[in-house]
XYZ file of C-alpha atoms in Angstrom:
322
model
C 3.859 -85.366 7.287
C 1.512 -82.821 6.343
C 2.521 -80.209 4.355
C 2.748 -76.317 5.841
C 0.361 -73.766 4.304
C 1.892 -71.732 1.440
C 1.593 -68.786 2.672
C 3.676 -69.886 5.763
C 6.122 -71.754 3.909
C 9.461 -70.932 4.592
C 10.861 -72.023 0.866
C 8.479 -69.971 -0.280
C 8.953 -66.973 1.536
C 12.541 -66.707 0.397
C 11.738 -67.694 -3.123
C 9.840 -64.412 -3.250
C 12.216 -62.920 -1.763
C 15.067 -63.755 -3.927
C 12.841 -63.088 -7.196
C 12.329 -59.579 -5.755
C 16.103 -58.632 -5.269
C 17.430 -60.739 -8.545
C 14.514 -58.065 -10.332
C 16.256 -55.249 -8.351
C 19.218 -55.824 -9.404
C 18.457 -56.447 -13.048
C 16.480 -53.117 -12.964
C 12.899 -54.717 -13.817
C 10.454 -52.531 -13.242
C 7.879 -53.027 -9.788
C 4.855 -50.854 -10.065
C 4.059 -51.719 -6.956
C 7.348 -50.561 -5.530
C 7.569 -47.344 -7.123
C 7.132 -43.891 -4.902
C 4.252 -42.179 -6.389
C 5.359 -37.925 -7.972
C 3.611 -35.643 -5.639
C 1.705 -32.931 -7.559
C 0.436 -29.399 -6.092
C -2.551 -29.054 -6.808
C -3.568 -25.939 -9.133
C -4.434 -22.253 -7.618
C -5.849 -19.268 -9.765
C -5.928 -15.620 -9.036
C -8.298 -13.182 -10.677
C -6.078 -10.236 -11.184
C -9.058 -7.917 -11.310
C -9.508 -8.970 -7.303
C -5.954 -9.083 -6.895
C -5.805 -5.155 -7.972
C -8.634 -4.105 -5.840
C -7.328 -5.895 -2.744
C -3.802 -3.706 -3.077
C -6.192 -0.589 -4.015
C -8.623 -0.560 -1.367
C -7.754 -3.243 0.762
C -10.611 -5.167 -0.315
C -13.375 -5.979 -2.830
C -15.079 -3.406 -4.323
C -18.506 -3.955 -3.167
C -16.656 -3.624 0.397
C -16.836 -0.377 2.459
C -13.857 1.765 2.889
C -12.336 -0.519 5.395
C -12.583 -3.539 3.462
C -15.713 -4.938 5.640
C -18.832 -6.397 3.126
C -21.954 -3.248 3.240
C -24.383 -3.457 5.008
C -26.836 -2.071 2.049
C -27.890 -3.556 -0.851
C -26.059 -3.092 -3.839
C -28.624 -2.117 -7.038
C -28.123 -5.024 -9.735
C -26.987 -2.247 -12.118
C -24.570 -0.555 -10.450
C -21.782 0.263 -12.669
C -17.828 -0.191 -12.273
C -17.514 3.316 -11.912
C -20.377 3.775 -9.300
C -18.155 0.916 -6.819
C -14.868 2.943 -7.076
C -16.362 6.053 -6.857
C -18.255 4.810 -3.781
C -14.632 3.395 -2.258
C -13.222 6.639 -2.764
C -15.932 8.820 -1.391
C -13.815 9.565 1.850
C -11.274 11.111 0.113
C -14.252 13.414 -1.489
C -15.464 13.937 1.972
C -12.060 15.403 3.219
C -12.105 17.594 0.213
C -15.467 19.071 1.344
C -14.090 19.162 4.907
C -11.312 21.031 3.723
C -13.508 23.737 1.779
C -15.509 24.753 5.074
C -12.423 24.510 7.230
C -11.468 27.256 4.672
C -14.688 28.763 5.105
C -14.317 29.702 8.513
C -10.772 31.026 7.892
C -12.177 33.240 5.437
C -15.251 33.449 4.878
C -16.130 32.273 0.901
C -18.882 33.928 -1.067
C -21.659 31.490 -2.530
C -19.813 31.899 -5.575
C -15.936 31.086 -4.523
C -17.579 28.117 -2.658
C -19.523 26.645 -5.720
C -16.072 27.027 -7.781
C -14.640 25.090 -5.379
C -17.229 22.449 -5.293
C -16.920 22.388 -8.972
C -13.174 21.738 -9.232
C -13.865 19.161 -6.007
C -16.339 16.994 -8.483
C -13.874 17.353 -11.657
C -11.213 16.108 -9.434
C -13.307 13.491 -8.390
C -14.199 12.042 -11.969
C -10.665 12.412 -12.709
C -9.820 10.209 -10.602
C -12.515 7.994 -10.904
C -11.541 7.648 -14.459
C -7.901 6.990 -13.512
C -8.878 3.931 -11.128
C -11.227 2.250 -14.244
C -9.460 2.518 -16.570
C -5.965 0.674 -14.542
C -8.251 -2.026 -13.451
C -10.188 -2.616 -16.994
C -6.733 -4.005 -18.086
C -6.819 -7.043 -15.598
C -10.827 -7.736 -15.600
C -11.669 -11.260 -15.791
C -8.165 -11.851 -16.269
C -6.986 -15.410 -14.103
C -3.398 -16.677 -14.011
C -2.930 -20.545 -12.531
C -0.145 -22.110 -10.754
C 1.494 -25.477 -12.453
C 0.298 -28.578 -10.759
C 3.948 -29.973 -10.754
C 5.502 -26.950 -8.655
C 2.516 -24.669 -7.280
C 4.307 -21.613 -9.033
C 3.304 -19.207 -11.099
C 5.129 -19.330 -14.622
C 7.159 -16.274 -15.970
C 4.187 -14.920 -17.862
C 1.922 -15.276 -14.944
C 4.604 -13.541 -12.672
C 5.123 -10.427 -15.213
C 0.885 -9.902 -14.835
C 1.290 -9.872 -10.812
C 4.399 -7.447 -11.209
C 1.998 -5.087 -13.426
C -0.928 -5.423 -11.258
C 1.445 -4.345 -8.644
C 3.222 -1.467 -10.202
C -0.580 -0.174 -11.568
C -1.787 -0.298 -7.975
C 0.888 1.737 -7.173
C 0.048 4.364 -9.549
C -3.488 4.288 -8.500
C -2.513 4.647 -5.003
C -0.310 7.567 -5.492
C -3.218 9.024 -7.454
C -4.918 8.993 -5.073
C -3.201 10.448 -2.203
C -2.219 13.437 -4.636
C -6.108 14.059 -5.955
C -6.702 17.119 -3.695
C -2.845 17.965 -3.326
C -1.099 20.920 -4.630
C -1.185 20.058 -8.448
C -5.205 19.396 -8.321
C -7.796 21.764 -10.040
C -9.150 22.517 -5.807
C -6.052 23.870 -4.854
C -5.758 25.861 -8.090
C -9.178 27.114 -7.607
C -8.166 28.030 -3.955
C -5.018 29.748 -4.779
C -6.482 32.174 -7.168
C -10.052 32.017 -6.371
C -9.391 34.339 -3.228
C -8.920 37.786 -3.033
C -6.038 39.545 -1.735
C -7.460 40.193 2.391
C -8.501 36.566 1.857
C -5.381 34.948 0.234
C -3.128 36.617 3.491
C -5.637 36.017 5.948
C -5.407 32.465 4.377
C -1.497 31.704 3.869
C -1.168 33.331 7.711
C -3.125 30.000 9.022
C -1.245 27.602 6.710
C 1.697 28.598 7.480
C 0.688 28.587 11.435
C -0.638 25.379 10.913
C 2.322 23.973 9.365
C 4.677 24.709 11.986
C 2.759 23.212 14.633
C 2.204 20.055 12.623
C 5.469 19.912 12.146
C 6.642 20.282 15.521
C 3.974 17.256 15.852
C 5.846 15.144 13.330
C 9.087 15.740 14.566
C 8.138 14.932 18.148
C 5.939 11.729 17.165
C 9.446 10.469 15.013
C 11.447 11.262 17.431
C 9.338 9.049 19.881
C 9.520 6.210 17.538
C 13.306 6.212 17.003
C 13.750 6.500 21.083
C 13.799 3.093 21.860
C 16.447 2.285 18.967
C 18.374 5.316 18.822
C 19.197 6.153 22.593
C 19.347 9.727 21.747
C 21.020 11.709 24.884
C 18.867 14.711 25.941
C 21.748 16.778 24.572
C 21.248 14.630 21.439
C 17.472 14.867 20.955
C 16.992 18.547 21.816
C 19.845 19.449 19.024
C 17.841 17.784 16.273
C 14.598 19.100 17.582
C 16.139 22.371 17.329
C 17.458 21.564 13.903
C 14.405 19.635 12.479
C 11.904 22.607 14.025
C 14.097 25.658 12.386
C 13.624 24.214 8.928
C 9.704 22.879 8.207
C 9.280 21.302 4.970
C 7.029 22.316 2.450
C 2.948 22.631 2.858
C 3.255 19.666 -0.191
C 4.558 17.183 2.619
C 1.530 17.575 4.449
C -0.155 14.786 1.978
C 2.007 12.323 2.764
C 0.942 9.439 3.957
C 4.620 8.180 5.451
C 4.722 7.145 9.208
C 6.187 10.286 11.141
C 9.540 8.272 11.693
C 9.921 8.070 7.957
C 9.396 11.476 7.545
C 11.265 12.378 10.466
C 14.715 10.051 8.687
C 14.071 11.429 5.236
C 14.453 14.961 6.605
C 17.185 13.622 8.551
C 19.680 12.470 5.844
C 18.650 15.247 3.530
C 20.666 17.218 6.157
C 23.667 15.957 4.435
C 26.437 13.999 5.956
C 28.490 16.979 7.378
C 25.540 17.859 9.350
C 24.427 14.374 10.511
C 28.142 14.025 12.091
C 27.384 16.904 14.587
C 24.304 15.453 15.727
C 24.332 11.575 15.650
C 26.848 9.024 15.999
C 27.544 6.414 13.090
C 25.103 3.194 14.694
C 22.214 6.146 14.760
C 22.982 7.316 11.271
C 22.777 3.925 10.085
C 19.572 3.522 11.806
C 18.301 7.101 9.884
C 19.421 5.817 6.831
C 17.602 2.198 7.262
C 14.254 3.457 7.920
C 14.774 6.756 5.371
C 14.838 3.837 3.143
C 11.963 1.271 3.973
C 8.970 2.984 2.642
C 10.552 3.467 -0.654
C 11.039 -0.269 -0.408
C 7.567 -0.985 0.830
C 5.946 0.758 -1.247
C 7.581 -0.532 -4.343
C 6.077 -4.013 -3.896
C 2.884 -5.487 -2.972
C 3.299 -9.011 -4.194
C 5.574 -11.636 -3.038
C 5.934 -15.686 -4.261
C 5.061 -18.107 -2.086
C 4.290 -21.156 -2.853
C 2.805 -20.168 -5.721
C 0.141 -17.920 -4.432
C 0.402 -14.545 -4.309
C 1.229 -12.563 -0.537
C -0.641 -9.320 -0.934
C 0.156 -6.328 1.726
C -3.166 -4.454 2.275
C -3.598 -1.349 0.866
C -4.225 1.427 3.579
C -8.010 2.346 3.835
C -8.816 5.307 1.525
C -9.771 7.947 4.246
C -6.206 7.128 5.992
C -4.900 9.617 3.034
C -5.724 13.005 4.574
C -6.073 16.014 2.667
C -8.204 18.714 5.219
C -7.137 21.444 6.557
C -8.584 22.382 9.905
C-alpha cells in the first residue's frame, strides 16, 4: 500500500499535536505562540506652540483669529514684532476708546498725545509681559512613553505651567487698558474739571444701559433652564437693575449669564430665598461657578496628547468706550 503524504498523515498530525500541549503544559517556551506587547507609538509637543495656541488661539505668525496671513512675513522679524502684531486689536480698541472720548469732550492736541503716549507704554508693557512667559518654554518638547502614550510626571508639571502662564498672559491682557493701566490714569487726571463731569456723566449713562443689556441677555440665557415666572423675572430685573456693578466689570470678558449668576449669589442667601426657588439657586450657583473652573485649565490628558481649549481671539477682549 502506498504510503499517505506527511503532511496528510494522520499519526503525524496528532504527534504534533501532542508535542505542542505536553510543551504547554511543561511551560516551554513557543515564540511562535506568544501575543506580541502593543506599543504607542511616541508623540511630542513643543510647549512654545502649545503656549501660543492657549494665548492667541493659534501660531504666532497667524492673524488675530488664528487663520495663516495673507502677507509675507520679513525673514527678520523678531519675537516681539509677532506678539505685538497678535495683540494689535487690543491697541486698536485703545485708540478707539481715546476718540470715543474725544467726541465726549473734546481733547486738546496735547491731552490726546498724553494719551497716545500712555496707550504705546501700555502696549510695550505688555508686549514685554507676553515674551518674556513664552521665552521660558521656547524650543522646549516633552514626549509621550512608547509603552503607555502618556506624558510622564515631569512632562505633565511643564503642561500645568504652560497652562497656568497662559493664564496670566491672558488676564494681562484683558486688564492692559483697564482701570489700573497708565491710559486710564492719564484719562482720570489728564482732564479738567468741565471735562472730567462732562466725562463721568456719559460713563455712568453708559453703564446703566449696558447693564440693563447684561442683565437682560443673562436672563435670556438662564430662561430655558430656570423657568423664571414673569413675577419671578421682573423681581430680579428690578433687583439686578437697582444695583449696577462697578465701571471695572465692564472688561470682563465672562458670558452675560456668568455675570448675570455671579451678581446673583453675591446677593447673599437671605436675598436669593425671596426671589428664586432652591432647583434655580442651584442652577445660579452652577454656572456662578464654571468660568472660574474654565478658566483655571486649558490642558487635559488624553491619551497622552494634550486637549487644548482655544484661547478667545484677542479683539474679543473689549476695552472702548463708545
Amino acid at each position: 500500500m502506498m504510503d499517505m503524504p506527511r503532511s496528510n498523515n494522520p499519526l503525524r498530525i496528532l504527534g504534533v499535536v501532542a508535542a505542542l500541549f505536553s510543551s504547554a503544559v511543561r511551560g516551554d517556551d513557543i515564540v511562535a505562540d506568544q501575543v506580541p506587547v502593543h506599543r504607542r507609538g511616541t508623540h511630542t509637543r513643543e510647549l512654545g506652540t502649545l503656549f501660543d495656541t492657549q494665548v492667541f488661539g493659534g501660531p504666532l505668525d497667524a492673524d488675530a483669529k488664528g487663520s495663516p496671513r495673507s502677507d509675507t512675513l520679513p525673514d527678520a522679524i523678531t519675537l516681539p514684532d509677532l506678539i505685538a502684531r497678535r495683540l494689535a486689536p487690543l491697541r486698536q480698541q485703545a485708540v478707539t476708546r481715546i476718540a470715543a472720548v474725544d467726541r465726549i469732550v473734546r481733547l486738546s492736541d496735547a491731552q490726546r498725545k498724553k494719551l497716545e503716549i500712555a496707550v504705546r507704554s501700555d502696549m510695550q508693557r505688555l508686549v514685554d509681559a507676553v515674551v518674556e512667559a513664552r521665552a521660558t518654554f521656547a524650543n522646549r518638547t516633552i514626549t509621550t512613553d512608547p509603552s503607555t502614550g502618556q506624558f510622564d510626571e515631569a512632562g505633565m508639571k511643564l503642561m500645568q505651567a504652560v497652562s497656568q502662564e497662559s493664564n496670566r498672559c491672558r488676564q494681562l491682557m484683558q486688564q492692559a487698558f483697564g482701570p489700573q493701566s497708565l491710559l486710564a490714569k492719564v484719562l482720570v487726571g489728564g482732564l479738567d474739571e468741565k471735562q472730567a463731569e462732562i466725562h463721568a456723566a456719559a460713563m455712568r449713562e453708559r453703564a446703566i444701559c449696558r447693564w440693563k443689556a447684561v442683565v437682560a441677555a443673562g436672563l435670556t440665557a438662564f430662561d430655558d433652564r430656570m423657568g423664571l415666572t414673569q413675577k419671578q423675572y421682573d423681581a430680579v430685573t428690578a433687583k439686578l437693575v437697582a444695583d449696577p456693578p462697578p465701571l471695572d466689570d465692564e472688561f470682563s470678558p465672562m458670558p452675560a449669564a456668568v455675570i448675570v449668576a455671579k451678581r446673583l449669589t453675591s446677593l447673599g442667601d437671605e436675598k436669593l430665598v425671596t426671589l428664586l426657588d432652591p432647583r434655580q439657586r442651584q442652577l445660579v450657583a452652577a454656572v456662578a461657578q464654571s468660568w472660574q473652573a474654565a478658566a483655571g485649565g486649558g490642558v487635559a490628558e488624553a491619551e497622552g496628547d494634550a486637549v487644548v481649549e482655544p484661547a478667545p481671539a484677542v479683539d474679543e477682549f473689549r476695552v472702548e468706550v463708545r
